[in-house]
Amino acid sequence: MELRNQVAFVTAGGSGIGRAGAIAMAREGAIVVVSDLEAGRAGEVAAEICSAGGRAEAMGLDVSDDNALRAAIAGTAERYGQLDVLHSHAGVQVPGRLDQVSAEGMDLSWRLNVRAHFIAAKAAMELMVPRRSGSLIITSSNSGVQYDREMIAYCTTKHAVIAMVRQIAADYARYNIRCNALCPGFVDTVFNAGFEAQMGGRAGLESYVSDTIPMGRFGSAAEIGEAVVYLASDRAAFMTGHALVLDGGESL
């Protein structure tokens, strides 16, 4: 098992990619703390992991609450004696062009898509530096390596995440702590609601995926979960500061 007895903390782990990554890490032997804004969803994922013979616990967590986020990460290390992996995944998608997105919409995007990752990474780093070991995985998007039409808030913040990841990686590589960005493309989850509305409904989104993405399909959350395991584990021991794009070739 690639992650035997390692401790991983996941935000937005109650559904979609967060859930898939949590399950995949648990399957590889990690103890996974699953947090989500909806405590019930986190509980369902933790229960699923435990019923399969893994180890997990769940908690409700609003990542926009700095103190709660810091306390949740610090508390994980206190209970288990270590923190090996952070997958900071929570985010929001506010669609629209410059003239369509309010300042409040941009502020929300920045707070959840950048600032919350900053707070989470800072809290995790305080625990990892003394042990000179750890892997930070911060979810960006393939929107962080290209420019989607009419998605100014989303693209701006996702590009910012990659810049932050690379800066963290450069500053902390000497401590044997890696920081990488996870950059999924279209994965068939509820998070696509903004793009779906922009494209006039589900049929429009499916048409875009089949016609525009070279592989002609959505990715699956399970496929992205396997990438989370890769970034968390020693399989990626010499990878840091990387934006790992999994998008079926869309950004090519």
mmCIF file of C-alpha atoms in Angstrom:
data_model
loop_
_atom_site.group_PDB
_atom_site.id
_atom_site.type_symbol
_atom_site.label_atom_id
_atom_site.label_comp_id
_atom_site.label_asym_id
_atom_site.label_seq_id
_atom_site.Cartn_x
_atom_site.Cartn_y
_atom_site.Cartn_z
ATOM 1 C CA MET A 1 0.000 0.000 0.000
ATOM 2 C CA GLU A 2 1.448 3.315 -1.129
ATOM 3 C CA LEU A 3 0.119 5.371 1.810
ATOM 4 C CA ARG A 4 0.090 2.873 4.678
ATOM 5 C CA ASN A 5 -0.399 4.618 8.041
ATOM 6 C CA GLN A 6 -0.090 8.085 6.547
ATOM 7 C CA VAL A 7 -2.574 10.738 7.655
ATOM 8 C CA ALA A 8 -4.414 12.748 5.013
ATOM 9 C CA PHE A 9 -6.750 15.710 5.440
ATOM 10 C CA VAL A 10 -9.235 16.480 2.650
ATOM 11 C CA THR A 11 -11.466 19.510 2.188
ATOM 12 C CA ALA A 12 -14.685 19.237 0.151
ATOM 13 C CA GLY A 13 -14.373 15.482 0.495
ATOM 14 C CA GLY A 14 -18.098 14.772 0.591
ATOM 15 C CA SER A 15 -18.660 14.384 -3.149
ATOM 16 C CA GLY A 16 -17.082 14.331 -6.591
ATOM 17 C CA ILE A 17 -13.314 14.539 -6.867
ATOM 18 C CA GLY A 18 -12.796 15.157 -3.151
ATOM 19 C CA ARG A 19 -14.702 11.979 -2.331
ATOM 20 C CA ALA A 20 -12.862 9.962 -4.975
ATOM 21 C CA GLY A 21 -9.475 11.111 -3.726
ATOM 22 C CA ALA A 22 -10.361 10.327 -0.121
ATOM 23 C CA ILE A 23 -11.516 6.827 -1.027
ATOM 24 C CA ALA A 24 -8.471 6.187 -3.204
ATOM 25 C CA MET A 25 -6.047 7.304 -0.490
ATOM 26 C CA ALA A 26 -7.820 5.169 2.105
ATOM 27 C CA ARG A 27 -7.617 2.181 -0.226
ATOM 28 C CA GLU A 28 -3.854 2.717 -0.260
ATOM 29 C CA GLY A 29 -3.717 2.574 3.526
ATOM 30 C CA ALA A 30 -4.049 6.217 4.566
ATOM 31 C CA ILE A 31 -6.036 7.396 7.553
ATOM 32 C CA VAL A 32 -8.284 9.996 5.931
ATOM 33 C CA VAL A 33 -10.007 12.910 7.636
ATOM 34 C CA VAL A 34 -12.885 13.823 5.332
ATOM 35 C CA SER A 35 -14.199 17.351 5.762
ATOM 36 C CA ASP A 36 -17.028 19.002 3.888
ATOM 37 C CA LEU A 37 -19.353 21.964 4.244
ATOM 38 C CA GLU A 38 -22.125 19.368 4.562
ATOM 39 C CA ALA A 39 -21.168 17.206 7.543
ATOM 40 C CA GLY A 40 -23.609 14.495 6.496
ATOM 41 C CA ARG A 41 -21.916 14.030 3.133
ATOM 42 C CA ALA A 42 -18.518 13.785 4.809
ATOM 43 C CA GLY A 43 -19.974 11.202 7.164
ATOM 44 C CA GLU A 44 -21.250 9.099 4.295
ATOM 45 C CA VAL A 45 -17.816 9.041 2.661
ATOM 46 C CA ALA A 46 -16.076 8.157 5.929
ATOM 47 C CA ALA A 47 -18.606 5.386 6.539
ATOM 48 C CA GLU A 48 -18.032 4.034 3.043
ATOM 49 C CA ILE A 49 -14.289 3.955 3.649
ATOM 50 C CA CYS A 50 -14.664 2.217 6.994
ATOM 51 C CA SER A 51 -17.121 -0.351 5.638
ATOM 52 C CA ALA A 52 -14.491 -1.292 3.052
ATOM 53 C CA GLY A 53 -11.921 -1.863 5.790
ATOM 54 C CA GLY A 54 -10.252 1.529 5.667
ATOM 55 C CA ARG A 55 -9.793 4.179 8.337
ATOM 56 C CA ALA A 56 -11.507 7.537 8.201
ATOM 57 C CA GLU A 57 -13.295 10.168 10.204
ATOM 58 C CA ALA A 58 -15.603 12.957 9.120
ATOM 59 C CA MET A 59 -16.285 16.540 10.059
ATOM 60 C CA GLY A 60 -18.294 19.501 8.875
ATOM 61 C CA LEU A 61 -16.066 22.398 7.856
ATOM 62 C CA ASP A 62 -16.554 25.795 6.251
ATOM 63 C CA VAL A 63 -13.167 26.540 4.669
ATOM 64 C CA SER A 64 -13.965 30.249 4.539
ATOM 65 C CA ASP A 65 -13.733 30.252 8.363
ATOM 66 C CA ASP A 66 -9.986 30.697 8.910
ATOM 67 C CA ASN A 67 -10.023 29.669 12.554
ATOM 68 C CA ALA A 68 -12.108 26.572 11.943
ATOM 69 C CA LEU A 69 -9.890 25.505 9.047
ATOM 70 C CA ARG A 70 -6.700 25.962 11.028
ATOM 71 C CA ALA A 71 -8.155 24.160 14.032
ATOM 72 C CA ALA A 72 -9.362 21.226 11.924
ATOM 73 C CA ILE A 73 -5.914 20.675 10.416
ATOM 74 C CA ALA A 74 -4.056 21.145 13.705
ATOM 75 C CA GLY A 75 -6.538 18.870 15.480
ATOM 76 C CA THR A 76 -5.925 16.120 12.949
ATOM 77 C CA ALA A 77 -2.210 16.148 13.738
ATOM 78 C CA GLU A 78 -2.924 16.199 17.481
ATOM 79 C CA ARG A 79 -5.176 13.134 17.255
ATOM 80 C CA TYR A 80 -2.954 11.071 14.989
ATOM 81 C CA GLY A 81 0.484 12.416 15.816
ATOM 82 C CA GLN A 82 1.249 13.584 12.278
ATOM 83 C CA LEU A 83 -0.065 15.047 9.040
ATOM 84 C CA ASP A 84 1.381 13.630 5.847
ATOM 85 C CA VAL A 85 -0.990 14.790 3.104
ATOM 86 C CA LEU A 86 -3.245 17.780 2.600
ATOM 87 C CA HIS A 87 -5.664 17.742 -0.315
ATOM 88 C CA SER A 88 -7.150 21.225 -0.290
ATOM 89 C CA HIS A 89 -9.966 20.821 -2.770
ATOM 90 C CA ALA A 90 -12.844 23.146 -1.854
ATOM 91 C CA GLY A 91 -13.782 25.809 -4.385
ATOM 92 C CA VAL A 92 -16.545 27.660 -6.183
ATOM 93 C CA GLN A 93 -17.421 28.412 -9.787
ATOM 94 C CA VAL A 94 -18.834 31.866 -10.526
ATOM 95 C CA PRO A 95 -19.486 32.133 -14.278
ATOM 96 C CA GLY A 96 -19.510 35.308 -16.345
ATOM 97 C CA ARG A 97 -17.534 37.952 -18.224
ATOM 98 C CA LEU A 98 -16.021 41.068 -16.669
ATOM 99 C CA ASP A 99 -19.310 42.956 -17.106
ATOM 100 C CA GLN A 100 -21.342 40.071 -15.667
ATOM 101 C CA VAL A 101 -19.425 39.208 -12.495
ATOM 102 C CA SER A 102 -19.921 41.465 -9.497
ATOM 103 C CA ALA A 103 -17.130 42.471 -7.158
ATOM 104 C CA GLU A 104 -18.834 40.255 -4.594
ATOM 105 C CA GLY A 105 -18.642 37.321 -7.016
ATOM 106 C CA MET A 106 -14.938 37.883 -7.529
ATOM 107 C CA ASP A 107 -14.404 38.218 -3.784
ATOM 108 C CA LEU A 108 -16.202 34.907 -3.193
ATOM 109 C CA SER A 109 -14.101 33.231 -5.880
ATOM 110 C CA TRP A 110 -10.894 34.564 -4.378
ATOM 111 C CA ARG A 111 -11.917 33.605 -0.836
ATOM 112 C CA LEU A 112 -12.690 29.978 -1.694
ATOM 113 C CA ASN A 113 -10.446 29.297 -4.697
ATOM 114 C CA VAL A 114 -7.260 30.941 -3.419
ATOM 115 C CA ARG A 115 -7.380 32.272 0.127
ATOM 116 C CA ALA A 116 -8.786 29.105 1.709
ATOM 117 C CA HIS A 117 -6.020 27.079 0.040
ATOM 118 C CA PHE A 118 -3.467 29.565 1.395
ATOM 119 C CA ILE A 119 -4.797 29.196 4.945
ATOM 120 C CA ALA A 120 -4.928 25.398 4.674
ATOM 121 C CA ALA A 121 -1.413 25.159 3.226
ATOM 122 C CA LYS A 122 -0.042 27.490 5.894
ATOM 123 C CA ALA A 123 -1.603 25.394 8.679
ATOM 124 C CA ALA A 124 -0.333 22.143 7.162
ATOM 125 C CA MET A 125 3.155 23.508 6.574
ATOM 126 C CA GLU A 126 3.572 24.357 10.249
ATOM 127 C CA LEU A 127 3.089 20.652 10.974
ATOM 128 C CA MET A 128 5.158 19.287 8.116
ATOM 129 C CA VAL A 129 8.320 21.412 8.369
ATOM 130 C CA PRO A 130 9.432 20.011 11.762
ATOM 131 C CA ARG A 131 9.076 16.473 10.354
ATOM 132 C CA ARG A 132 10.681 17.467 7.036
ATOM 133 C CA SER A 133 8.096 15.489 5.145
ATOM 134 C CA GLY A 134 4.723 15.993 3.481
ATOM 135 C CA SER A 135 2.707 16.455 0.320
ATOM 136 C CA LEU A 136 0.388 19.358 -0.360
ATOM 137 C CA ILE A 137 -2.118 18.870 -3.176
ATOM 138 C CA ILE A 138 -4.110 21.961 -4.079
ATOM 139 C CA THR A 139 -6.894 21.733 -6.608
ATOM 140 C CA SER A 140 -6.717 24.202 -9.451
ATOM 141 C CA SER A 141 -8.257 23.248 -12.811
ATOM 142 C CA ASN A 142 -7.270 22.986 -16.438
ATOM 143 C CA SER A 143 -8.801 26.480 -16.426
ATOM 144 C CA GLY A 144 -5.563 27.424 -14.670
ATOM 145 C CA VAL A 145 -3.527 26.614 -17.792
ATOM 146 C CA GLN A 146 -5.919 27.990 -20.417
ATOM 147 C CA TYR A 147 -8.627 30.644 -20.731
ATOM 148 C CA ASP A 148 -12.286 29.649 -20.743
ATOM 149 C CA ARG A 149 -14.737 31.986 -22.397
ATOM 150 C CA GLU A 150 -16.855 34.061 -20.000
ATOM 151 C CA MET A 151 -15.248 32.697 -16.832
ATOM 152 C CA ILE A 152 -13.165 35.617 -15.580
ATOM 153 C CA ALA A 153 -13.469 34.919 -11.845
ATOM 154 C CA TYR A 154 -12.892 31.197 -12.190
ATOM 155 C CA CYS A 155 -9.919 31.421 -14.570
ATOM 156 C CA THR A 156 -8.262 34.255 -12.663
ATOM 157 C CA THR A 157 -8.352 32.368 -9.379
ATOM 158 C CA LYS A 158 -7.345 29.031 -10.881
ATOM 159 C CA HIS A 159 -4.297 30.611 -12.510
ATOM 160 C CA ALA A 160 -3.473 32.195 -9.154
ATOM 161 C CA VAL A 161 -3.573 28.794 -7.456
ATOM 162 C CA ILE A 162 -0.883 27.455 -9.769
ATOM 163 C CA ALA A 163 1.326 30.475 -9.088
ATOM 164 C CA MET A 164 0.886 29.967 -5.348
ATOM 165 C CA VAL A 165 1.639 26.242 -5.622
ATOM 166 C CA ARG A 166 4.860 26.919 -7.510
ATOM 167 C CA GLN A 167 5.967 29.519 -4.999
ATOM 168 C CA ILE A 168 5.302 27.156 -2.089
ATOM 169 C CA ALA A 169 7.140 24.373 -3.904
ATOM 170 C CA ALA A 170 10.204 26.555 -4.503
ATOM 171 C CA ASP A 171 10.301 27.746 -0.901
ATOM 172 C CA TYR A 172 9.829 24.385 0.827
ATOM 173 C CA ALA A 173 11.527 21.798 -1.381
ATOM 174 C CA ARG A 174 14.588 22.020 0.896
ATOM 175 C CA TYR A 175 12.383 20.641 3.698
ATOM 176 C CA ASN A 176 11.403 17.618 1.590
ATOM 177 C CA ILE A 177 7.843 18.935 1.343
ATOM 178 C CA ARG A 178 6.209 18.795 -2.058
ATOM 179 C CA CYS A 179 3.404 21.018 -3.328
ATOM 180 C CA ASN A 180 1.575 20.309 -6.571
ATOM 181 C CA ALA A 181 -1.587 21.509 -8.285
ATOM 182 C CA LEU A 182 -4.291 19.102 -9.400
ATOM 183 C CA CYS A 183 -5.813 20.401 -12.648
ATOM 184 C CA PRO A 184 -8.858 18.405 -13.764
ATOM 185 C CA GLY A 185 -10.815 19.173 -16.889
ATOM 186 C CA PHE A 186 -14.444 18.202 -17.353
ATOM 187 C CA VAL A 187 -15.344 15.537 -14.816
ATOM 188 C CA ASP A 188 -19.017 14.606 -14.649
ATOM 189 C CA THR A 189 -19.935 16.120 -11.278
ATOM 190 C CA VAL A 190 -22.345 18.801 -10.043
ATOM 191 C CA PHE A 191 -19.456 21.275 -10.091
ATOM 192 C CA ASN A 192 -20.076 21.739 -13.820
ATOM 193 C CA ALA A 193 -23.293 23.655 -13.120
ATOM 194 C CA GLY A 194 -21.795 27.001 -14.166
ATOM 195 C CA PHE A 195 -20.497 25.670 -17.472
ATOM 196 C CA GLU A 196 -23.743 23.782 -18.059
ATOM 197 C CA ALA A 197 -25.818 26.934 -17.597
ATOM 198 C CA GLN A 198 -23.437 28.859 -19.828
ATOM 199 C CA MET A 199 -23.864 26.254 -22.579
ATOM 200 C CA GLY A 200 -27.654 26.257 -22.421
ATOM 201 C CA GLY A 201 -28.191 23.040 -20.491
ATOM 202 C CA ARG A 202 -26.956 19.485 -20.193
ATOM 203 C CA ALA A 203 -27.230 18.733 -23.903
ATOM 204 C CA GLY A 204 -25.013 21.695 -24.728
ATOM 205 C CA LEU A 205 -22.393 20.603 -22.209
ATOM 206 C CA GLU A 206 -22.393 17.046 -23.535
ATOM 207 C CA SER A 207 -22.038 18.340 -27.083
ATOM 208 C CA TYR A 208 -19.078 20.481 -26.061
ATOM 209 C CA VAL A 209 -17.385 17.544 -24.372
ATOM 210 C CA SER A 210 -17.878 15.171 -27.294
ATOM 211 C CA ASP A 211 -16.927 17.708 -29.971
ATOM 212 C CA THR A 212 -14.152 19.707 -28.323
ATOM 213 C CA ILE A 213 -12.249 17.396 -25.993
ATOM 214 C CA PRO A 214 -9.863 15.225 -28.047
ATOM 215 C CA MET A 215 -10.753 12.100 -26.046
ATOM 216 C CA GLY A 216 -14.433 12.888 -26.600
ATOM 217 C CA ARG A 217 -15.633 12.171 -23.077
ATOM 218 C CA PHE A 218 -15.855 13.345 -19.491
ATOM 219 C CA GLY A 219 -13.218 12.191 -17.054
ATOM 220 C CA SER A 220 -14.390 10.183 -14.079
ATOM 221 C CA ALA A 221 -13.899 11.227 -10.471
ATOM 222 C CA ALA A 222 -12.200 7.874 -9.862
ATOM 223 C CA GLU A 223 -9.600 8.671 -12.530
ATOM 224 C CA ILE A 224 -8.778 11.941 -10.782
ATOM 225 C CA GLY A 225 -8.684 10.097 -7.457
ATOM 226 C CA GLU A 226 -5.863 7.935 -8.774
ATOM 227 C CA ALA A 227 -3.927 11.114 -9.596
ATOM 228 C CA VAL A 228 -4.437 12.275 -6.009
ATOM 229 C CA VAL A 229 -2.828 9.043 -4.785
ATOM 230 C CA TYR A 230 0.065 9.593 -7.176
ATOM 231 C CA LEU A 231 0.709 13.122 -5.931
ATOM 232 C CA ALA A 232 0.338 12.068 -2.302
ATOM 233 C CA SER A 233 2.682 9.107 -2.526
ATOM 234 C CA ASP A 234 6.358 8.490 -3.105
ATOM 235 C CA ARG A 235 5.510 7.687 -6.714
ATOM 236 C CA ALA A 236 5.804 11.461 -7.152
ATOM 237 C CA ALA A 237 8.789 11.865 -4.814
ATOM 238 C CA PHE A 238 10.710 14.078 -7.272
ATOM 239 C CA MET A 239 7.712 16.111 -8.436
ATOM 240 C CA THR A 240 7.005 19.486 -6.932
ATOM 241 C CA GLY A 241 5.639 22.747 -8.305
ATOM 242 C CA HIS A 242 3.855 20.853 -11.064
ATOM 243 C CA ALA A 243 0.391 21.503 -12.507
ATOM 244 C CA LEU A 244 -0.880 17.989 -13.212
ATOM 245 C CA VAL A 245 -3.465 18.385 -15.975
ATOM 246 C CA LEU A 246 -6.008 15.613 -16.517
ATOM 247 C CA ASP A 247 -8.428 16.841 -19.165
ATOM 248 C CA GLY A 248 -8.541 14.410 -22.068
ATOM 249 C CA GLY A 249 -6.449 16.808 -24.129
ATOM 250 C CA GLU A 250 -8.827 19.782 -23.922
ATOM 251 C CA SER A 251 -6.097 22.275 -23.086
ATOM 252 C CA LEU A 252 -3.804 21.183 -25.938
#
